[in-house]
Amino acid sequence: MEGGIPEADMSAFRECLSLSWKNPYVLRLAFSAGIGGLLFGYDTGVISGALLYIRDDFKAVDRETWLQEAIVSFALAGAIIGAAVGGWMNDRFGRRVAIIVADTLFLIGSVIMAAAINPTVLIVGRVFVGLGVGMASMASPLYISEASPTRVRGALVSLNSFLITGGQFLSYLINLAFTKAPGTWRWMLGVAAAPALIQIVLMLSLPESPRWLYRKGREEESKVILKKIYPPQDVEAEILALKESVDMEIKEAESSDKISMIKLLKTTSVRRGLYAGMGLQIFQQFVGINTVMYYSPTIVQLAGFASNRTALLLSLITSGLNAFGSILSIYFIDKTGRKKLALISLCGCVGALALLTVAFRESEIHSPMVSAIETSNFNNTCPDFKSAVNPRGWDCVTCLKSSPSCGFCAAAHDKLLPGACLISNSTTKDLCGNDHRAWYTRGCPSKYGWAALVGLALYIIFFSPGMGTVPWVINSEIYPLRYRGICGGMASTTVWVSNLIVSQSFLSLTQAIGTAWTFMIFGIVAVVAIFFVIIFVPETKGVPMEEVEKMLEQRSLQFKFWQKRDSGSEKH
C-alpha cells in the first residue's frame, strides 16, 4: 500500500467489467475517447498493406526505398507537430476539443490520400493524418485517465491501447477485403475517414474532462460529472483531493505567469516524471515495435513469402495477436502492476528478437543460388549479374542487393534450388508466374521463414500487454494536474520523434547491414530498457493521481516495485 490507498488487484478487472451494468456512463466516456486510439492503430496498420499496392501503381515508389520510408515517415513528422501542439491545446481548450480537432485533421488527410494522383499528394495527405494522430495519441488516454475511477483507471486507459491494436487488426482485414478491388490502396486509406467522423459525433455529445474543468475554475460542472463517474461514497473524497491538488498548483503558479521549461525541470516530481515517462516512450519505439507494424507485410516477404496477399494474411495473424495482447493488458495492468508488466514484456521481447536475429541470419547464409542456366531461360537477365566478375558466387540475396531493379525467380518445383536473377518489372513477373514459379523482390525463399514468423508472433505477444500499454498508462497518470497537458505533449512528441527515427531508418538499415543485425540492435536496446525500468520507473498501480506527485518527490531511484501486501490495507 502507498499513500494509504488499497492496492488495485484482480478485482479491479472484474470491477471494470461490472461497469457495463453498474455505471455504463464511464464506459461510454472511455470508448468514445478511445476511438482516437483506433485511428492511431488503423493508420499504423493500413499503410503497411497499402504500401505493397502503392509500389505497383507508382513505379518511383517501388524503385526508391527512401520514397517508401517518406510515405510512412511524413505522417510521423506530422504526428510530432500534432503532439507538440496538442499539449498546448489540451491545456488551453480542453481534452475534448483537442480530440475533435484531431478527428477533423484525420478526416481531411484520409480524403486527400484516397484521391492522390502522385506520391507528393499522397505524402501531403499523410502529413494531415499524422497531425491528427499526434494530437489524439495524447488527448485520448488523458481524457480517459481523468474521467476514470482510481481503481479501474489502468484498465480503462489500457482500453485505449486495445483500440490501437484493434485498429491495426481492422486495417489488415480491410486491406485483405480490398486486395481484388479496383483502386485497392485508395479504398484502404479512404475508409479511415469513417471512425474519425464517428468520433466527432460522439465527442460533441460528451462533457469535458472533470479535472480540466476544475482546474479552470468551473467547479460545479466538474462536480456534476464526478458524481456520475464515482460511487456516491467516494465522490466527496475525490472532490476534496482534487481541490487540494488544484489549490496547491494555483498557489505555486502565483509566483509565475507561465510554465517555462526551467520551471518544469526545477519541479522535482515533474522532472522525475518526465525521466520515466519520456524514457518509456523512447524505449517503446527503439525496441522496434512500429517497424513491425508499419512494415509487417514487408518483413513477412523478407522472411521468404513472396505473395502480397500471403504477406497481408500472415500480417493479419500478427495484428490479431497484438489485439489479444492488449486484452491481456486490461486484465493484468491493475493486477500485476505497471512496472512488473513492463519488465516481463521486455524480457520476452529480448528472447523473440534473438530468435528473429538467428532466423534471418540463417536465411541469408542459406539463400538459394543463382543459376546461369536458369537465368538464360529468360531474356531479361539482371544487368549486374550479366556483368559480374564471379557470377557463380551469386545467390538470391546478392541478386536482390545488387540493384533495386533486379528480382529473383525461384525454381519451379523447389524454391530452395538455384533460380534466376532477372530484371524486376511487370513483364518479368508475369513470365516467372506463367512458369509456376515464385517471384521475389523483397526477400528470398527460405526454410527458416516459419521460424521468423514464430519470432514475430512471440515478439508481438510479449510486447503488446506490457510495453505496448504501460508507457501510455504511466504518462497519463504520472504528472501533476497543472503540468499534465504540457508534459503529456512532451512525452507524445518524444514517442513520435523516436517512431520517426526508427521507421525512417528501418528499410535502409536492413539494406545496409541485413535484417538479422537490425533485429539484433533492437534486442540490445530492449536489454538496456530493462535496466531503465528497474531504476527509474515508479509503480503507480492503485495510487490516486494526486498521490503520485508525492511519491515521485520522496525518492529519485525507483528500485522498489515488488511490494508486499499489507494485510491491513483492505480495511482502509
XYZ file of C-alpha atoms in Angstrom:
572
model
C 0.000 0.000 0.000
C 1.223 3.516 -0.861
C -0.319 6.764 0.334
C -2.877 4.905 2.445
C -4.688 3.643 -0.650
C -5.501 -0.072 -1.105
C -3.683 -1.758 -3.947
C -5.634 -2.463 -7.089
C -5.774 -6.225 -7.544
C -7.540 -8.710 -9.788
C -10.874 -7.396 -8.509
C -10.146 -4.195 -10.437
C -10.592 -6.125 -13.679
C -13.901 -7.561 -12.504
C -14.916 -4.082 -11.372
C -14.087 -2.733 -14.812
C -16.322 -5.361 -16.421
C -19.105 -4.615 -13.939
C -19.197 -1.003 -15.152
C -21.210 -2.204 -18.153
C -24.273 -2.508 -15.899
C -23.249 -0.558 -12.763
C -22.065 2.619 -14.480
C -22.204 2.453 -18.295
C -21.585 6.229 -18.393
C -17.896 5.683 -17.549
C -17.529 3.073 -20.302
C -19.239 5.412 -22.748
C -16.665 8.117 -21.997
C -13.777 5.651 -22.299
C -14.936 4.021 -25.550
C -15.792 7.322 -27.213
C -12.408 8.853 -26.392
C -10.680 5.569 -27.211
C -11.666 5.839 -30.876
C -8.648 8.169 -31.051
C -6.587 5.054 -30.318
C -8.467 3.197 -33.062
C -7.450 5.936 -35.544
C -3.846 5.697 -34.336
C -3.844 1.916 -34.809
C -5.642 1.992 -38.156
C -3.116 4.414 -39.633
C -0.221 2.315 -38.305
C -1.578 -0.870 -39.837
C -3.189 0.296 -43.072
C -0.089 1.903 -44.576
C 1.894 -1.341 -44.288
C -0.552 -3.161 -46.570
C -1.364 -0.201 -48.806
C 2.353 0.306 -49.466
C 2.512 -3.035 -51.302
C -0.024 -1.741 -53.854
C 1.194 1.872 -53.915
C 4.508 0.424 -55.145
C 2.647 -1.253 -58.005
C 0.826 1.951 -59.042
C 3.702 4.396 -58.585
C 6.865 2.842 -60.020
C 9.050 5.558 -58.478
C 7.934 4.343 -55.043
C 8.827 0.761 -55.964
C 12.309 1.757 -57.140
C 13.217 4.148 -54.307
C 13.413 2.858 -50.735
C 13.626 6.437 -49.396
C 10.270 7.256 -51.028
C 8.599 4.299 -49.280
C 10.089 5.466 -45.985
C 8.906 9.021 -46.737
C 5.289 7.892 -47.246
C 5.411 6.212 -43.841
C 7.518 8.826 -42.080
C 5.850 12.078 -43.161
C 2.821 11.008 -41.147
C 5.180 10.646 -38.193
C 6.605 14.114 -38.833
C 3.035 15.426 -38.755
C 2.429 13.471 -35.553
C 5.424 15.162 -33.898
C 3.905 18.583 -34.637
C 0.426 17.364 -33.666
C 1.648 16.019 -30.323
C 3.578 19.205 -29.550
C 0.641 21.482 -30.436
C -1.739 19.020 -28.774
C -0.076 19.538 -25.386
C -0.777 23.265 -25.505
C -4.261 22.739 -26.962
C -5.173 20.244 -24.225
C -4.301 22.753 -21.517
C -5.791 25.791 -23.259
C -9.023 24.464 -24.766
C -9.538 21.093 -23.070
C -9.153 17.407 -23.864
C -12.482 17.142 -25.691
C -11.737 19.993 -28.124
C -8.282 18.540 -28.850
C -9.832 15.177 -29.771
C -12.396 16.801 -32.103
C -9.680 18.849 -33.869
C -7.581 15.672 -34.236
C -10.533 13.865 -35.865
C -11.086 16.721 -38.313
C -7.446 16.645 -39.435
C -7.567 12.860 -39.816
C -10.741 13.139 -41.892
C -9.157 15.694 -44.248
C -5.974 13.617 -44.584
C -7.891 10.426 -45.419
C -9.776 12.141 -48.249
C -6.559 13.636 -49.699
C -4.788 10.244 -49.626
C -7.692 8.426 -51.296
C -7.686 10.972 -54.134
C -3.869 11.223 -54.529
C -2.696 11.412 -58.157
C 1.022 11.104 -57.344
C 3.340 10.339 -54.407
C 3.613 14.043 -53.472
C -0.139 14.458 -52.913
C -0.166 11.158 -51.025
C 2.561 12.473 -48.697
C 0.563 15.696 -48.098
C -2.399 13.577 -47.012
C -0.099 11.575 -44.737
C 1.012 14.803 -43.027
C -2.606 15.744 -42.229
C -3.298 12.265 -40.883
C -0.130 12.495 -38.807
C -1.201 15.810 -37.271
C -4.478 14.207 -36.184
C -2.891 11.031 -34.865
C -0.288 13.031 -32.910
C -2.975 15.059 -31.152
C -5.193 12.040 -30.472
C -2.307 9.904 -29.173
C -2.046 12.017 -26.016
C -5.535 13.543 -25.770
C -7.439 10.237 -25.759
C -5.579 8.477 -22.894
C -5.502 11.765 -20.955
C -9.275 12.183 -21.247
C -9.893 8.553 -20.258
C -7.478 8.783 -17.317
C -9.090 11.945 -15.931
C -12.605 10.562 -16.335
C -11.954 7.163 -14.705
C -12.337 5.918 -11.102
C -8.922 5.293 -9.494
C -9.265 1.506 -9.112
C -10.045 0.880 -12.786
C -8.037 3.750 -14.262
C -5.259 1.474 -15.562
C -7.715 -0.950 -17.153
C -9.660 1.827 -18.876
C -6.525 3.537 -20.206
C -5.444 0.068 -21.396
C -8.722 0.027 -23.312
C -7.227 2.818 -25.430
C -4.243 0.559 -26.166
C -6.634 -2.280 -27.039
C -8.386 0.012 -29.513
C -4.982 0.915 -31.020
C -4.265 -2.756 -31.668
C -7.892 -3.302 -32.663
C -7.458 -0.549 -35.240
C -4.365 -2.315 -36.581
C -6.262 -5.605 -36.834
C -9.181 -3.842 -38.561
C -6.792 -2.230 -41.038
C -5.410 -5.629 -42.103
C -8.937 -7.006 -42.516
C -9.826 -4.043 -44.720
C -6.548 -4.417 -46.623
C -7.430 -8.048 -47.370
C -11.001 -7.098 -48.318
C -9.806 -4.638 -50.964
C -6.928 -6.644 -52.487
C -9.101 -7.537 -55.509
C -10.985 -4.222 -55.728
C -10.114 -1.538 -58.314
C -8.033 1.186 -56.704
C -7.019 -1.142 -53.826
C -4.871 1.202 -51.720
C -7.218 4.195 -52.254
C -10.035 2.287 -50.545
C -7.681 1.133 -47.814
C -6.634 4.696 -46.959
C -10.015 6.353 -47.601
C -12.046 4.101 -45.273
C -10.079 5.634 -42.370
C -12.341 8.700 -42.580
C -15.270 6.730 -41.113
C -14.047 6.281 -37.488
C -12.901 9.923 -37.404
C -16.400 11.084 -38.375
C -17.995 8.759 -35.796
C -15.787 10.107 -33.011
C -16.580 13.734 -33.889
C -20.300 12.983 -33.481
C -19.763 11.101 -30.194
C -17.448 13.679 -28.613
C -19.851 16.537 -29.381
C -22.344 14.845 -27.039
C -19.865 14.232 -24.181
C -18.618 16.563 -21.414
C -15.109 17.906 -20.889
C -12.661 16.188 -18.509
C -13.817 16.911 -14.917
C -10.248 17.546 -13.738
C -9.621 20.062 -16.527
C -12.907 21.830 -15.698
C -11.969 22.048 -12.010
C -8.532 23.415 -12.889
C -10.194 26.132 -14.996
C -12.451 27.236 -12.121
C -15.599 25.503 -13.375
C -16.061 23.560 -10.132
C -19.808 22.983 -10.345
C -19.610 21.481 -13.838
C -16.756 19.281 -12.643
C -18.670 18.065 -9.592
C -21.694 17.103 -11.703
C -19.504 14.863 -13.895
C -17.564 13.401 -10.935
C -20.860 12.390 -9.321
C -21.688 10.434 -12.469
C -18.269 8.742 -12.517
C -17.685 7.802 -8.856
C -19.833 5.778 -6.451
C -21.707 8.087 -4.042
C -19.498 7.144 -1.072
C -16.300 8.125 -2.961
C -17.370 11.409 -4.547
C -16.625 13.768 -1.635
C -13.168 12.291 -1.020
C -12.326 12.631 -4.708
C -13.526 16.248 -4.860
C -11.513 17.079 -1.731
C -8.327 15.513 -3.116
C -8.830 17.352 -6.395
C -9.428 20.661 -4.586
C -6.238 20.277 -2.533
C -4.245 19.472 -5.671
C -5.603 22.440 -7.624
C -5.213 24.848 -4.680
C -1.572 23.841 -4.318
C -0.935 24.307 -8.034
C -2.646 27.718 -8.118
C -0.629 28.846 -5.096
C 2.554 27.686 -6.816
C 1.530 29.434 -10.030
C 1.139 32.833 -8.323
C 4.896 33.318 -8.472
C 4.977 32.688 -12.213
C 2.669 33.760 -15.039
C 3.613 30.948 -17.374
C 5.049 27.463 -17.364
C 8.666 27.583 -18.518
C 10.947 24.666 -19.291
C 13.278 25.753 -16.474
C 10.374 25.762 -14.016
C 9.293 22.325 -15.197
C 12.738 20.850 -14.675
C 13.157 22.566 -11.304
C 9.970 20.903 -10.044
C 11.250 17.608 -8.611
C 8.154 15.496 -9.207
C 7.758 16.772 -12.777
C 11.407 16.231 -13.647
C 11.418 12.666 -12.333
C 8.094 12.009 -14.016
C 9.491 13.210 -17.350
C 12.555 10.957 -16.984
C 10.297 7.951 -16.516
C 7.541 8.914 -18.959
C 9.681 10.110 -21.854
C 12.211 7.324 -21.322
C 9.483 4.691 -21.555
C 8.192 6.215 -24.786
C 11.688 6.254 -26.306
C 12.330 2.602 -25.429
C 8.844 1.615 -26.618
C 9.845 2.719 -30.119
C 13.530 1.738 -30.139
C 12.778 -1.909 -29.390
C 11.273 -1.855 -32.887
C 7.518 -2.276 -32.488
C 6.403 0.145 -35.173
C 8.837 -1.238 -37.726
C 6.913 -4.485 -37.195
C 3.551 -2.733 -37.574
C 4.439 -0.340 -40.439
C 6.424 -2.908 -42.407
C 4.860 -6.180 -41.223
C 3.959 -7.444 -44.748
C 7.421 -6.401 -45.962
C 9.052 -8.325 -43.088
C 6.938 -11.358 -43.995
C 8.228 -11.039 -47.554
C 11.788 -10.683 -46.238
C 11.172 -13.992 -44.428
C 10.574 -15.644 -47.825
C 6.827 -15.326 -48.503
C 6.580 -13.599 -51.889
C 2.827 -13.097 -52.472
C 1.310 -9.741 -51.443
C -1.886 -11.489 -50.370
C 0.016 -14.118 -48.334
C 2.049 -11.357 -46.677
C -1.149 -9.499 -45.735
C -2.809 -12.665 -44.437
C 0.147 -13.566 -42.217
C 0.371 -9.948 -41.033
C -3.304 -10.173 -40.080
C -2.399 -13.014 -37.712
C 0.336 -10.946 -36.038
C -2.002 -7.963 -35.646
C -4.633 -10.300 -34.171
C -2.067 -11.428 -31.592
C -1.356 -7.759 -30.908
C -5.041 -7.113 -30.182
C -5.198 -10.220 -27.975
C -2.184 -8.964 -26.023
C -3.979 -5.687 -25.388
C -6.923 -7.578 -23.904
C -4.460 -9.289 -21.558
C -3.103 -5.887 -20.541
C -6.578 -4.728 -19.473
C -6.611 -7.671 -17.045
C -3.000 -7.514 -15.831
C -2.305 -3.756 -15.700
C -4.137 -3.344 -12.356
C -3.389 -6.869 -11.120
C 0.331 -7.224 -11.798
C 1.214 -3.532 -11.850
C 2.737 -1.274 -14.491
C 6.403 -1.829 -13.674
C 6.392 -5.616 -13.379
C 4.311 -5.916 -16.550
C 6.848 -3.782 -18.466
C 9.751 -5.924 -17.228
C 8.077 -9.232 -18.139
C 7.253 -7.746 -21.551
C 10.823 -6.597 -22.236
C 12.353 -9.935 -21.192
C 10.038 -11.727 -23.642
C 10.923 -9.252 -26.401
C 14.646 -9.919 -25.898
C 14.070 -13.657 -26.450
C 11.842 -13.083 -29.500
C 14.319 -10.650 -31.089
C 17.115 -13.175 -30.544
C 15.040 -15.781 -32.432
C 14.363 -13.300 -35.257
C 18.078 -12.493 -35.486
C 19.024 -16.178 -35.784
C 16.198 -16.983 -38.248
C 17.023 -14.124 -40.625
C 20.767 -14.764 -40.371
C 20.288 -18.430 -41.265
C 18.041 -17.385 -44.175
C 20.770 -15.086 -45.500
C 23.503 -17.748 -45.160
C 21.444 -20.494 -46.848
C 19.911 -18.365 -49.611
C 19.222 -20.225 -52.923
C 21.994 -19.834 -55.506
C 21.568 -18.073 -58.848
C 21.890 -20.431 -61.813
C 23.250 -19.091 -65.108
C 21.324 -21.816 -66.938
C 18.021 -20.940 -65.203
C 18.634 -17.247 -65.882
C 19.339 -17.864 -69.592
C 15.827 -19.336 -69.978
C 14.559 -15.748 -69.803
C 15.523 -12.794 -71.967
C 15.548 -10.359 -69.046
C 18.805 -11.097 -67.216
C 19.721 -8.636 -64.463
C 22.473 -6.360 -65.901
C 24.505 -6.574 -62.675
C 24.539 -10.380 -62.852
C 25.481 -10.300 -66.529
C 28.468 -8.030 -65.821
C 29.534 -9.723 -62.546
C 33.164 -10.840 -62.230
C 32.186 -14.027 -60.354
C 28.522 -14.826 -61.172
C 28.929 -18.392 -59.839
C 29.161 -16.976 -56.302
C 25.827 -15.172 -56.589
C 22.826 -16.198 -54.530
C 19.336 -14.728 -54.167
C 20.449 -12.224 -51.505
C 23.288 -10.984 -53.741
C 20.860 -10.609 -56.639
C 18.349 -8.524 -54.686
C 21.033 -6.355 -53.050
C 22.852 -5.694 -56.316
C 20.170 -3.310 -57.569
C 16.525 -2.328 -56.839
C 15.842 -3.183 -60.498
C 16.694 -6.883 -60.011
C 14.484 -9.722 -58.773
C 14.771 -13.478 -58.160
C 12.644 -16.079 -59.935
C 12.649 -19.276 -57.861
C 12.931 -22.787 -59.308
C 9.628 -24.311 -60.412
C 9.353 -27.347 -58.140
C 11.576 -26.462 -55.186
C 12.081 -22.815 -54.212
C 15.343 -23.647 -52.433
C 17.009 -24.895 -55.652
C 19.033 -22.459 -57.815
C 16.870 -19.874 -59.606
C 17.183 -16.926 -61.992
C 18.345 -13.328 -61.398
C 16.254 -11.097 -63.686
C 15.257 -7.502 -64.335
C 12.412 -6.541 -61.989
C 9.379 -5.354 -63.958
C 5.781 -6.432 -64.539
C 6.684 -8.347 -67.734
C 9.320 -10.453 -65.965
C 6.995 -11.028 -63.014
C 4.311 -12.370 -65.384
C 6.828 -14.587 -67.229
C 8.046 -16.040 -63.941
C 4.459 -16.620 -62.757
C 3.422 -18.291 -66.029
C 6.056 -20.938 -65.393
C 4.522 -21.611 -61.927
C 7.488 -20.072 -60.177
C 7.517 -17.595 -57.268
C 8.811 -14.049 -57.877
C 10.871 -12.363 -55.125
C 11.917 -8.713 -54.837
C 11.945 -8.161 -51.034
C 13.228 -11.392 -49.522
C 14.406 -14.813 -50.615
C 12.981 -18.349 -50.379
C 13.966 -19.860 -47.036
C 13.285 -22.952 -44.951
C 13.691 -20.716 -41.881
C 10.786 -18.434 -42.842
C 8.416 -20.074 -40.381
C 10.956 -19.622 -37.572
C 10.982 -15.900 -38.381
C 7.163 -15.825 -38.225
C 7.229 -17.591 -34.830
C 9.729 -14.986 -33.605
C 7.499 -12.222 -34.928
C 4.445 -13.720 -33.179
C 6.312 -14.124 -29.866
C 7.562 -10.551 -30.107
C 4.003 -9.245 -30.509
C 2.600 -11.497 -27.742
C 5.168 -10.210 -25.236
C 5.285 -6.583 -26.373
C 1.574 -5.844 -26.578
C 0.392 -6.452 -22.963
C 3.401 -4.682 -21.426
C 5.434 -2.154 -23.391
C 2.527 -1.631 -25.765
C 0.353 -0.329 -22.910
C 2.440 0.647 -19.877
C 4.099 3.799 -21.352
C 0.691 5.278 -22.232
C -0.786 4.427 -18.821
C 2.220 5.815 -16.932
C 2.208 9.044 -18.955
C -1.497 9.581 -18.349
C -1.134 9.445 -14.542
C 2.401 10.437 -13.551
C 2.306 14.244 -13.957
C 0.747 16.871 -11.627
C -2.564 18.250 -12.933
C -1.229 21.718 -13.784
C 1.535 20.243 -15.963
C -0.354 17.247 -17.297
C -1.185 18.666 -20.714
C 2.252 20.117 -21.465
C 4.138 17.088 -20.068
C 1.828 14.697 -21.911
C 2.528 16.670 -25.071
C 6.283 16.411 -24.488
C 6.017 12.645 -23.937
C 3.871 12.206 -27.067
C 6.308 14.329 -29.085
C 9.095 12.069 -27.816
C 7.309 8.914 -28.948
C 6.685 10.315 -32.429
C 10.257 11.599 -32.853
C 11.538 8.166 -31.798
C 9.000 6.499 -34.092
C 10.139 8.690 -36.993
C 13.824 7.863 -36.449
C 13.224 4.097 -36.269
C 10.700 3.920 -39.131
C 12.687 6.215 -41.428
C 15.836 4.134 -40.967
C 14.449 0.568 -40.859
C 14.418 -0.331 -44.579
C 17.729 1.472 -45.185
C 19.233 -0.344 -42.192
C 18.082 -3.754 -43.448
C 19.661 -2.969 -46.818
C 22.916 -1.745 -45.263
C 23.578 -4.392 -42.578
C 20.876 -7.004 -43.181
C 17.589 -7.817 -41.458
C 19.255 -10.110 -38.899
C 21.618 -7.494 -37.480
C 18.829 -4.907 -37.484
C 16.763 -7.092 -35.164
C 19.852 -7.732 -33.035
C 20.182 -3.963 -32.469
C 16.554 -3.854 -31.296
C 17.328 -6.727 -28.903
C 20.284 -4.856 -27.370
C 18.070 -1.790 -26.867
C 15.480 -3.995 -25.096
C 18.157 -5.182 -22.638
C 19.072 -1.559 -21.837
C 15.349 -0.798 -21.394
C 15.070 -3.499 -18.695
C 17.645 -1.704 -16.530
C 15.975 1.664 -17.183
C 12.576 0.401 -15.992
C 14.079 -1.159 -12.854
C 15.869 2.069 -11.872
C 13.673 4.975 -12.990
C 10.041 3.904 -13.470
C 7.787 4.110 -10.375
C 4.880 1.752 -9.690
C 1.639 3.774 -9.890
C -0.726 0.824 -9.521
C -3.675 1.746 -7.282
C -2.223 5.169 -6.404
C -4.586 8.174 -6.793
C -3.319 10.668 -9.342
C -2.886 13.348 -6.682
C -0.671 10.969 -4.622
C 1.687 10.088 -7.485
C 3.329 13.530 -7.201
C 4.219 12.927 -3.521
C 5.650 9.520 -4.364
C 7.989 10.997 -7.003
C 9.176 13.709 -4.598
C 10.109 11.155 -1.932
C 12.660 9.162 -3.965
C 14.654 9.625 -7.164
C 15.501 5.966 -7.876
C 12.522 3.658 -8.108
C 14.078 0.255 -7.304
C 11.205 -0.747 -5.022
C 8.406 -2.367 -7.000
C 7.753 -5.903 -5.769
C 5.511 -4.702 -2.936
C 4.359 -6.900 -0.092
C 0.664 -6.981 0.539
C -0.358 -5.079 3.653
C -2.992 -7.179 5.386
C -4.421 -4.057 6.934
C -4.812 -2.287 3.635
C -8.080 -3.992 2.891
C -9.603 -2.340 5.937
C -8.952 1.194 4.748
